Amino acid sequence: MPVDRFGEIRAPGHREVDAAIIRSDDDRGDGEILGPEHFGWFAAPHFEHRPGDPLRLAATSPCCSIRDVATQLLDRAGIPWTAVFLGGTAAISAALSAGLAVSAFPRPLAPADAIDVGDALGLPPIPALALVLHSSLTDPRSKDALRAITAAFREHRKG
């Protein structure tokens, strides 16, 4: 099930999702913070941007929190942009590697052949977002399973 917003997970009576790890750009305080997600402006080394042209962006769906943050940062900085490629994480990685666009992308997920072009293009820094576990599970066995998952998640992110 695609989950676009925090509210869809926590809606009263919503039972399709027992637990979810989402990026949060607010200070709600509910859920378990697993750590920060750091971002950069990534593109292929051969990506070319002509000054004065709108910045070509590869992005996820319009309801994605990082897309919202990135486009708001560009708007506030007065940097014109145009979305030239929309897709999921793997598709955006391919678009970046092909040199089609720039994307605000999680540092740990950036394609190996992509570079952070934020400073070179004068793009605003992207704040880290919190990765938060939300769960409606209450039974001890499920909570134990979630503890194991979150421990593995944190350990993986350290490495």
Backbone as a ProteinNet text record, in pm:
[ID]
protein_1_A
[PRIMARY]
MPVDRFGEIRAPGHREVDAAIIRSDDDRGDGEILGPEHFGWFAAPHFEHRPGDPLRLAATSPCCSIRDVATQLLDRAGIPWTAVFLGGTAAISAALSAGLAVSAFPRPLAPADAIDVGDALGLPPIPALALVLHSSLTDPRSKDALRAITAAFREHRKG
[TERTIARY]
83.7	0	88.1	71.7	151	104.1	199.1	166	224.6	137.8	183.1	206.3	131	138.9	119.6	175.1	164.2	18.9	-68.7	-209.1	-276.9	-235.2	-296.6	-263.4	-147.7	-108.5	-183.8	-197.6	-253	-402.6	-467.5	-611	-687	-789.6	-866	-920.7	-901.8	-954.7	-872.8	-763.8	-680.8	-606	-631.5	-571.5	-485.8	-465.6	-384.9	-236.6	-192.5	-52	-39.8	31.8	54.3	172.7	271.4	390.6	450	510	572.7	688	794.1	904.3	888.6	872.8	851.8	949	968.2	1042.2	944.2	989.1	902.1	969.8	896.6	949.3	874.3	811.5	741.5	784.6	735	773	657.1	586.1	468.5	503	616.3	656.2	605.4	510.9	468.3	550.2	558.3	643.6	781.9	860.1	995.9	1095.6	1173.1	1272.8	1387.7	1415.1	1521.4	1653.1	1646.9	1767.2	1740.2	1842	1824.7	1848.2	1786	1811.6	1873.6	1997.2	2069	2056.6	2048.6	2025.4	2131.7	2143.5	2227.4	2160.5	2214.6	2168.1	2259.2	2209	2293	2263.9	2370.7	2362.2	2483.5	2480.6	2596.7	2707.9	2833.7	2943.9	2933.6	2870.6	2859	2730.2	2650.2	2528.1	2566.1	2493.4	2519.2	2396	2419.9	2313.7	2360.4	2279.1	2312.9	2253.6	2337.9	2286.8	2174.2	2069.4	1953.6	1843	1878	1775.9	1719.6	1593.3	1540.9	1622.1	1643.4	1713.3	1625.8	1682.1	1606.8	1610.2	1491.4	1479.2	1422.3	1477.7	1416.1	1359.3	1234.8	1169.4	1070.7	1033.3	928.3	793.6	689.3	554.7	540.2	446.1	427.8	391.7	355.4	318.9	434.3	554.5	670.4	727.8	757.1	804.8	936.8	1030.1	1157.8	1139.8	1052.4	1024.8	969.1	875.4	817.4	924.2	1009.8	1116.2	1209.7	1252.8	1348.2	1291.6	1169.4	1112.3	1084.7	1045.7	1026.8	1159.4	1267.2	1399.6	1440.6	1418.8	1453.2	1369.6	1240	1152.4	1197.6	1226.6	1271.4	1403.3	1489.3	1618.7	1607.1	1487.3	1467.5	1530.2	1543.5	1603.8	1491.7	1477.7	1372.6	1405.1	1301.3	1319.8	1204.4	1228.9	1124.3	1143.7	1035.5	1042	1043.4	1153.1	1165.8	1155.7	1158.3	1151.8	1086.4	983.6	916.5	923.5	952.9	959.2	993	1013.4	1054	1204.8	1253.8	1395.6	1486	1456	1540.5	1536.7	1419.7	1407.6	1482	1472.9	1545.4	1695.4	1740.1	1882.9	1929.6	1849.4	1884.4	1887.1	1791.1	1787.5	1909.6	1950.1	2069.6	2193.2	2207.9	2324.4	2331.9	2216.2	2212.2	2238.8	2244.3	2271.6	2150.3	2029.9	1908.3	1871.5	1907.8	1856.9	1936.9	1898.2	1947.5	1834.5	1868.7	1764.8	1810.9	1717.6	1740.5	1724.9	1834.6	1835.8	1902.2	1854.6	1919.4	2064.4	2155.2	2297.3	2325.9	2269.4	2302.4	2249.3	2151.8	2090.9	2139.5	2221.7	2266.6	2343.9	2322.6	2397	2547.9	2622.5	2767.8	2834.6	2774.7	2835.9	2783.4	2702.4	2650.2	2735.9	2736.5	2810.9	2716.1	2752.6	2674.6	2714.6	2619.4	2645.2	2588	2541.7	2477.6	2562.7	2686	2773.5	2808.6	2841.6	2881.8	2771.2	2645.7	2533.2	2469.5	2524.8	2470.5	2332.8	2309.2	2178.4	2174.4	2057	2047.6	2068.6	2127.4	2143.4	2007.1	2001.7	1877.4	1886.6	1790.9	1796.5	1769.4	1826.2	1798.4	1652.7	1593.9	1459.5	1471.3	1381.5	1382	1317.6	1377.5	1314.8	1242.2	1111.9	1028.1	949.6	949.3	868.2	734.2	627.6	491.5	433.2	367.6	310.6	182.5	90.8	-32.6	-29.5	83	94.9	107.7	38.8	42.1	78.6	68.3	96.6	247.8	289.4	431.9	514.5	462.2	538.7	566.8	466.7	485.1	580.6	569	659.3	803.6	823.4	957.8	1012.5	927.7	969.4	1007.4	929.5	962.1	1093.7	1118.9	1246.4	1363.1	1348.8	1454.7	1473.7	1363.7	1371.7	1439.2	1399.3	1459.1	1606.5	1643.7	1784.8	1865.9	1814.6	1883.5	1890.6	1784.1	1779.7	1887.7	1894.6	1994.8	2136.5	2157.7	2290.9	2333.3	2242	2271.2	2306.9	2239	2262.7	2393.9	2447.1	2577.2	2689.2	2675.9	2782.9	2797.5
-117.5	0	123.6	214.6	337.6	426.3	482.3	572.6	708.1	804.6	935.4	1031	1019.6	1115.1	1046.6	1107.3	1057.5	1034.7	1125.5	1115.9	991.2	942.5	822.2	699.5	698.9	586	590.5	708.5	724.4	754.5	749.4	778.3	679.7	728	637.7	518.1	401	280.7	228.4	292.2	250	123.9	13.1	-114.3	-176.7	-108.6	-168.7	-170.3	-81	-71.5	-84.8	-188.7	-206.5	-124.2	-107.5	-30.7	25.6	142.7	205.9	293.5	295.1	388.2	494.8	619	729.1	842.4	929.5	1053	1155	1229.2	1329	1464.7	1563	1699.1	1788	1725.9	1804.7	1759.7	1825.6	1796.6	1736.7	1643.1	1586.4	1520.8	1455.7	1393.9	1252.2	1207.1	1068.4	981.3	856.7	767.3	762.7	665.6	647.5	696.8	797	850.9	751.4	708.8	611.1	678	803.6	876.5	972.8	1048.9	1145.8	1082.4	1140.2	1105.3	1229.8	1217.9	1331.6	1328.8	1447.8	1461.4	1548.8	1533.3	1620.3	1640.5	1733.7	1756.7	1674.2	1563.7	1471.9	1478.7	1455.9	1449.1	1370.8	1335.6	1270.2	1373.6	1330.5	1424.8	1500	1438.1	1502.7	1584.6	1596.6	1677.7	1822.7	1883.9	2023.9	2108.2	2216.6	2313.8	2448.6	2507.1	2639	2746.3	2835.7	2944.5	3018.7	3048.7	3116.3	3021.1	2895.8	2794.8	2739.9	2696	2630.9	2504.2	2479.8	2359.4	2238.9	2141.8	2020.3	1924	1891.5	1804.5	1668.6	1566.9	1433.9	1421	1379.9	1378.6	1264	1237.5	1140.2	1210	1142.5	1197.6	1330.2	1413.6	1545.6	1542.2	1428.4	1422.9	1373.7	1365.1	1319.2	1435.2	1409.9	1517.8	1576.9	1495.9	1552.8	1634.6	1593.2	1674.6	1809.8	1808	1932.9	2023	1966.2	2043.9	2101.9	2019.4	2063.7	2175.7	2159	2262.3	2391.1	2380.4	2501.3	2573.6	2498.2	2559.4	2632.2	2568.4	2632.1	2757.6	2748.8	2865.3	2980.4	2951	3056.1	3117.9	3038.3	3088.4	3158.9	3158.4	3223.3	3146.9	3016.6	2932.9	2867.4	2904.1	2840.8	2693.5	2611.6	2468	2412.5	2297.5	2225.3	2076.2	2007.2	1862	1797.2	1731.5	1668.2	1516.4	1463.1	1318.2	1286.9	1203.8	1159.6	1007.9	955.6	811.1	772.4	644.8	592.9	604.2	554.8	567	507.1	387.1	322.3	399.1	446.2	521.3	654.2	720.9	847.3	821.9	714.4	679.3	664.2	598.3	581.2	715.7	802.1	934.6	1017	1007.7	1079.6	1027	895.3	834.8	869.7	886.3	921.8	1070	1149.4	1291.9	1374.6	1321.5	1392.3	1507.7	1498	1595.5	1590.6	1680.3	1685.3	1635.3	1574.4	1532.8	1553.7	1596.6	1595.8	1450	1389.7	1244.8	1208.1	1103.1	1059.7	1017.9	1069.5	1038.5	888.3	807.8	664.6	592.4	650.4	584.5	639.9	742.9	805.3	704.3	707.8	617.3	637.4	529.9	535.9	630.5	646.8	733.2	876.5	910.6	1047.1	1125.3	1257.5	1345.2	1451.1	1505.6	1614.4	1743	1803.6	1923.6	2048.6	2036.7	2148.9	2273.9	2262.8	2379.6	2434.3	2344.9	2388.2	2465.2	2428.4	2495	2602.5	2626.1	2728.3	2694.6	2566.6	2522.8	2529.3	2555.1	2566.8	2432.1	2433.6	2307.6	2249.2	2117.7	2047.1	1999.1	2037.6	1991.3	1841.3	1779.7	1638.1	1623.3	1511.7	1477.8	1359.3	1351.8	1240	1117.8	1002.4	875.2	827.9	806.6	779.4	650.5	566.8	445.3	477.1	450.1	461.6	321.3	288.3	154.7	157.8	72.7	54.4	-78.8	-148.5	-280.1	-266.5	-352.3	-344.3	-475.9	-587	-714.4	-732.3	-797.7	-811.8	-876.8	-977.8	-1047.1	-953.5	-879.5	-784.3	-672.6	-625.1	-519.3	-569.8	-696.1	-754.5	-759.6	-798.1	-802.6	-663	-562.6	-424.9	-379.2	-416.1	-380.4	-441.7	-566.1	-631.5	-561.4	-524.4	-454	-318.9	-243.2	-110.8	-121.2	-223	-242.2	-272.8	-360.1	-392.1	-269.6	-193.5	-71.7	26.1	48.9	142.7	91.6	-37.8	-95.5	-80.9	-107.6	-95	49.2	144.8	285.5	335.8	268.6	307.3	277.2	161.1	108.5	176.3
0	0	0	-93.3	-89	25.7	98	207.7	173.8	152.8	110.4	225.6	328.8	437.8	572.2	673.4	809.8	848.4	814.6	852.8	801.1	685.7	630.9	715.1	776.2	860	992.3	1047.9	1181.6	1183.1	1068.8	1064.3	1152.6	1224.4	1311.7	1233.7	1290	1227.5	1111.3	1078.5	965.5	1005	939.3	978.5	868.8	758.4	652.3	686.8	774.4	810.5	961.9	1006	1149.7	1198.1	1110.1	1145	1016.9	1028.6	912.1	958.4	878.9	899.7	792.6	837.9	743.7	774.5	676	698	753.8	851.5	912.4	908.7	860.9	858.7	957.4	1056.9	1158	1297.5	1397.2	1535.4	1614.2	1555.3	1621.4	1754.6	1763.9	1888.8	1908.5	1826.9	1842.9	1748.8	1780.4	1704.2	1767.4	1723.9	1775.8	1672	1707.8	1615.3	1605.5	1482.9	1458.4	1422.5	1384.4	1348.6	1235.4	1198.3	1089.9	953.2	853.3	712.5	651.4	603.6	546.1	394.3	335.6	192.3	127.9	-2.3	-82.6	-216.9	-293.3	-431.3	-522.1	-574.4	-650.8	-799.9	-876.8	-1022.8	-1072.1	-1199	-1260.5	-1276.7	-1274.1	-1294.3	-1426.9	-1527.1	-1657.9	-1673.1	-1566.8	-1573.4	-1602.1	-1693.9	-1728.1	-1700	-1627.3	-1600.7	-1653.7	-1740.1	-1793.2	-1702.9	-1651.6	-1567.7	-1640.3	-1567.1	-1625.5	-1664.7	-1693.3	-1724.2	-1593.1	-1594.1	-1473.7	-1442.9	-1316.1	-1273.1	-1304.1	-1374.3	-1408.8	-1289.8	-1239.2	-1122.1	-1157.3	-1094.9	-1091.9	-951.4	-942	-811	-799.4	-675.2	-648.3	-661.4	-623	-638.6	-564.6	-609.9	-548.7	-400.1	-347.2	-204.9	-117.7	-172.6	-96	-14.4	112.7	199.3	151.5	101.5	57.8	-68.8	-157.3	-276	-232.4	-137.3	-88	-27.4	57.2	120.9	15.2	-78.9	-180.8	-267.5	-314.4	-402.4	-325.5	-198.7	-117.7	-96.5	-73.3	-58.3	-185.7	-300.3	-427.6	-449.7	-421.5	-437.7	-348.4	-221.4	-128.3	-171.6	-234.3	-280.9	-415.9	-474.6	-604.3	-719.4	-704.7	-808.9	-888.3	-1015.8	-1096.2	-1120.2	-1123.4	-1142.3	-1224	-1283.2	-1354	-1329.5	-1300.5	-1281.8	-1419.7	-1452.7	-1584.2	-1577	-1454.7	-1439.1	-1305.3	-1307.4	-1185.3	-1178.1	-1061.2	-1046.7	-904.7	-884.2	-754.8	-738.5	-627.7	-594.7	-702	-748.1	-849.4	-981.2	-1020.3	-1145.7	-1136.7	-1022.5	-1005.9	-1007.8	-945.4	-950.5	-1094.5	-1176.6	-1318	-1389.9	-1361.3	-1424.2	-1384.5	-1257.9	-1213.8	-1285.7	-1289.1	-1354.3	-1501.7	-1564.8	-1707.1	-1731.2	-1625.6	-1641.9	-1680	-1656.9	-1696.8	-1605.6	-1477.4	-1381.8	-1252.2	-1162	-1024.3	-935.9	-823.1	-729.3	-586.1	-501.6	-357.3	-316.2	-275.1	-259.1	-126.9	-61.4	62.7	35.6	114.3	93.4	89.1	180.3	176.7	53	-14.7	-130.7	-263.9	-261.1	-385.6	-470.5	-602	-690	-672.9	-683.2	-664.3	-763.1	-881.3	-982.1	-977.7	-878.6	-865.4	-766.3	-783.6	-692.9	-638	-522.7	-464.7	-537	-606.3	-686.5	-620.7	-497.3	-429.8	-424.9	-377.6	-368.2	-505.8	-599.3	-733.7	-804.7	-777.8	-843.7	-756.1	-638.2	-549.4	-494.2	-469.1	-420.1	-267.2	-211.3	-65.4	2.8	122.7	195.5	231.2	232.3	264.3	409	492.2	631.3	640.5	741.5	766.5	810.2	774.7	820.7	915.7	1010.1	1104.3	1040.7	1063.1	1027.9	1153.2	1139.5	1255.9	1234.8	1337.3	1337.3	1401.7	1329.2	1381.9	1384.3	1493.5	1505.4	1587.3	1546.6	1623.6	1698.2	1690.9	1753.9	1905.5	1977.3	2123.6	2191.6	2120.8	2187.4	2204.4	2312	2343.9	2233.2	2169	2064.1	1946	1903.3	1792.9	1832.4	1955.2	2002.1	2006.8	2046	2044.7	1902	1808.3	1667.5	1618.5	1654.7	1615.4	1676.9	1801.6	1865	1787.7	1744.2	1665.9	1531.9	1468.4	1339.6	1356.6	1457.4	1475.7	1514.3	1592.5	1626.5	1501	1415.2	1289.6	1199.3	1194.3	1112.8	1159.1	1289.3	1342.9	1318.2	1336.7	1315.1	1168.8	1078.2	935.2	898.9	957	925.2	983.3	1085.6	1141.5	1043.1	976.5	893.3	765.9
[MASK]
+++++++++++++++++++++++++++++++++++++++++++++++++++++++++++++++++++++++++++++++++++++++++++++++++++++++++++++++++++++++++++++++++++++++++++++++++++++++++++++++

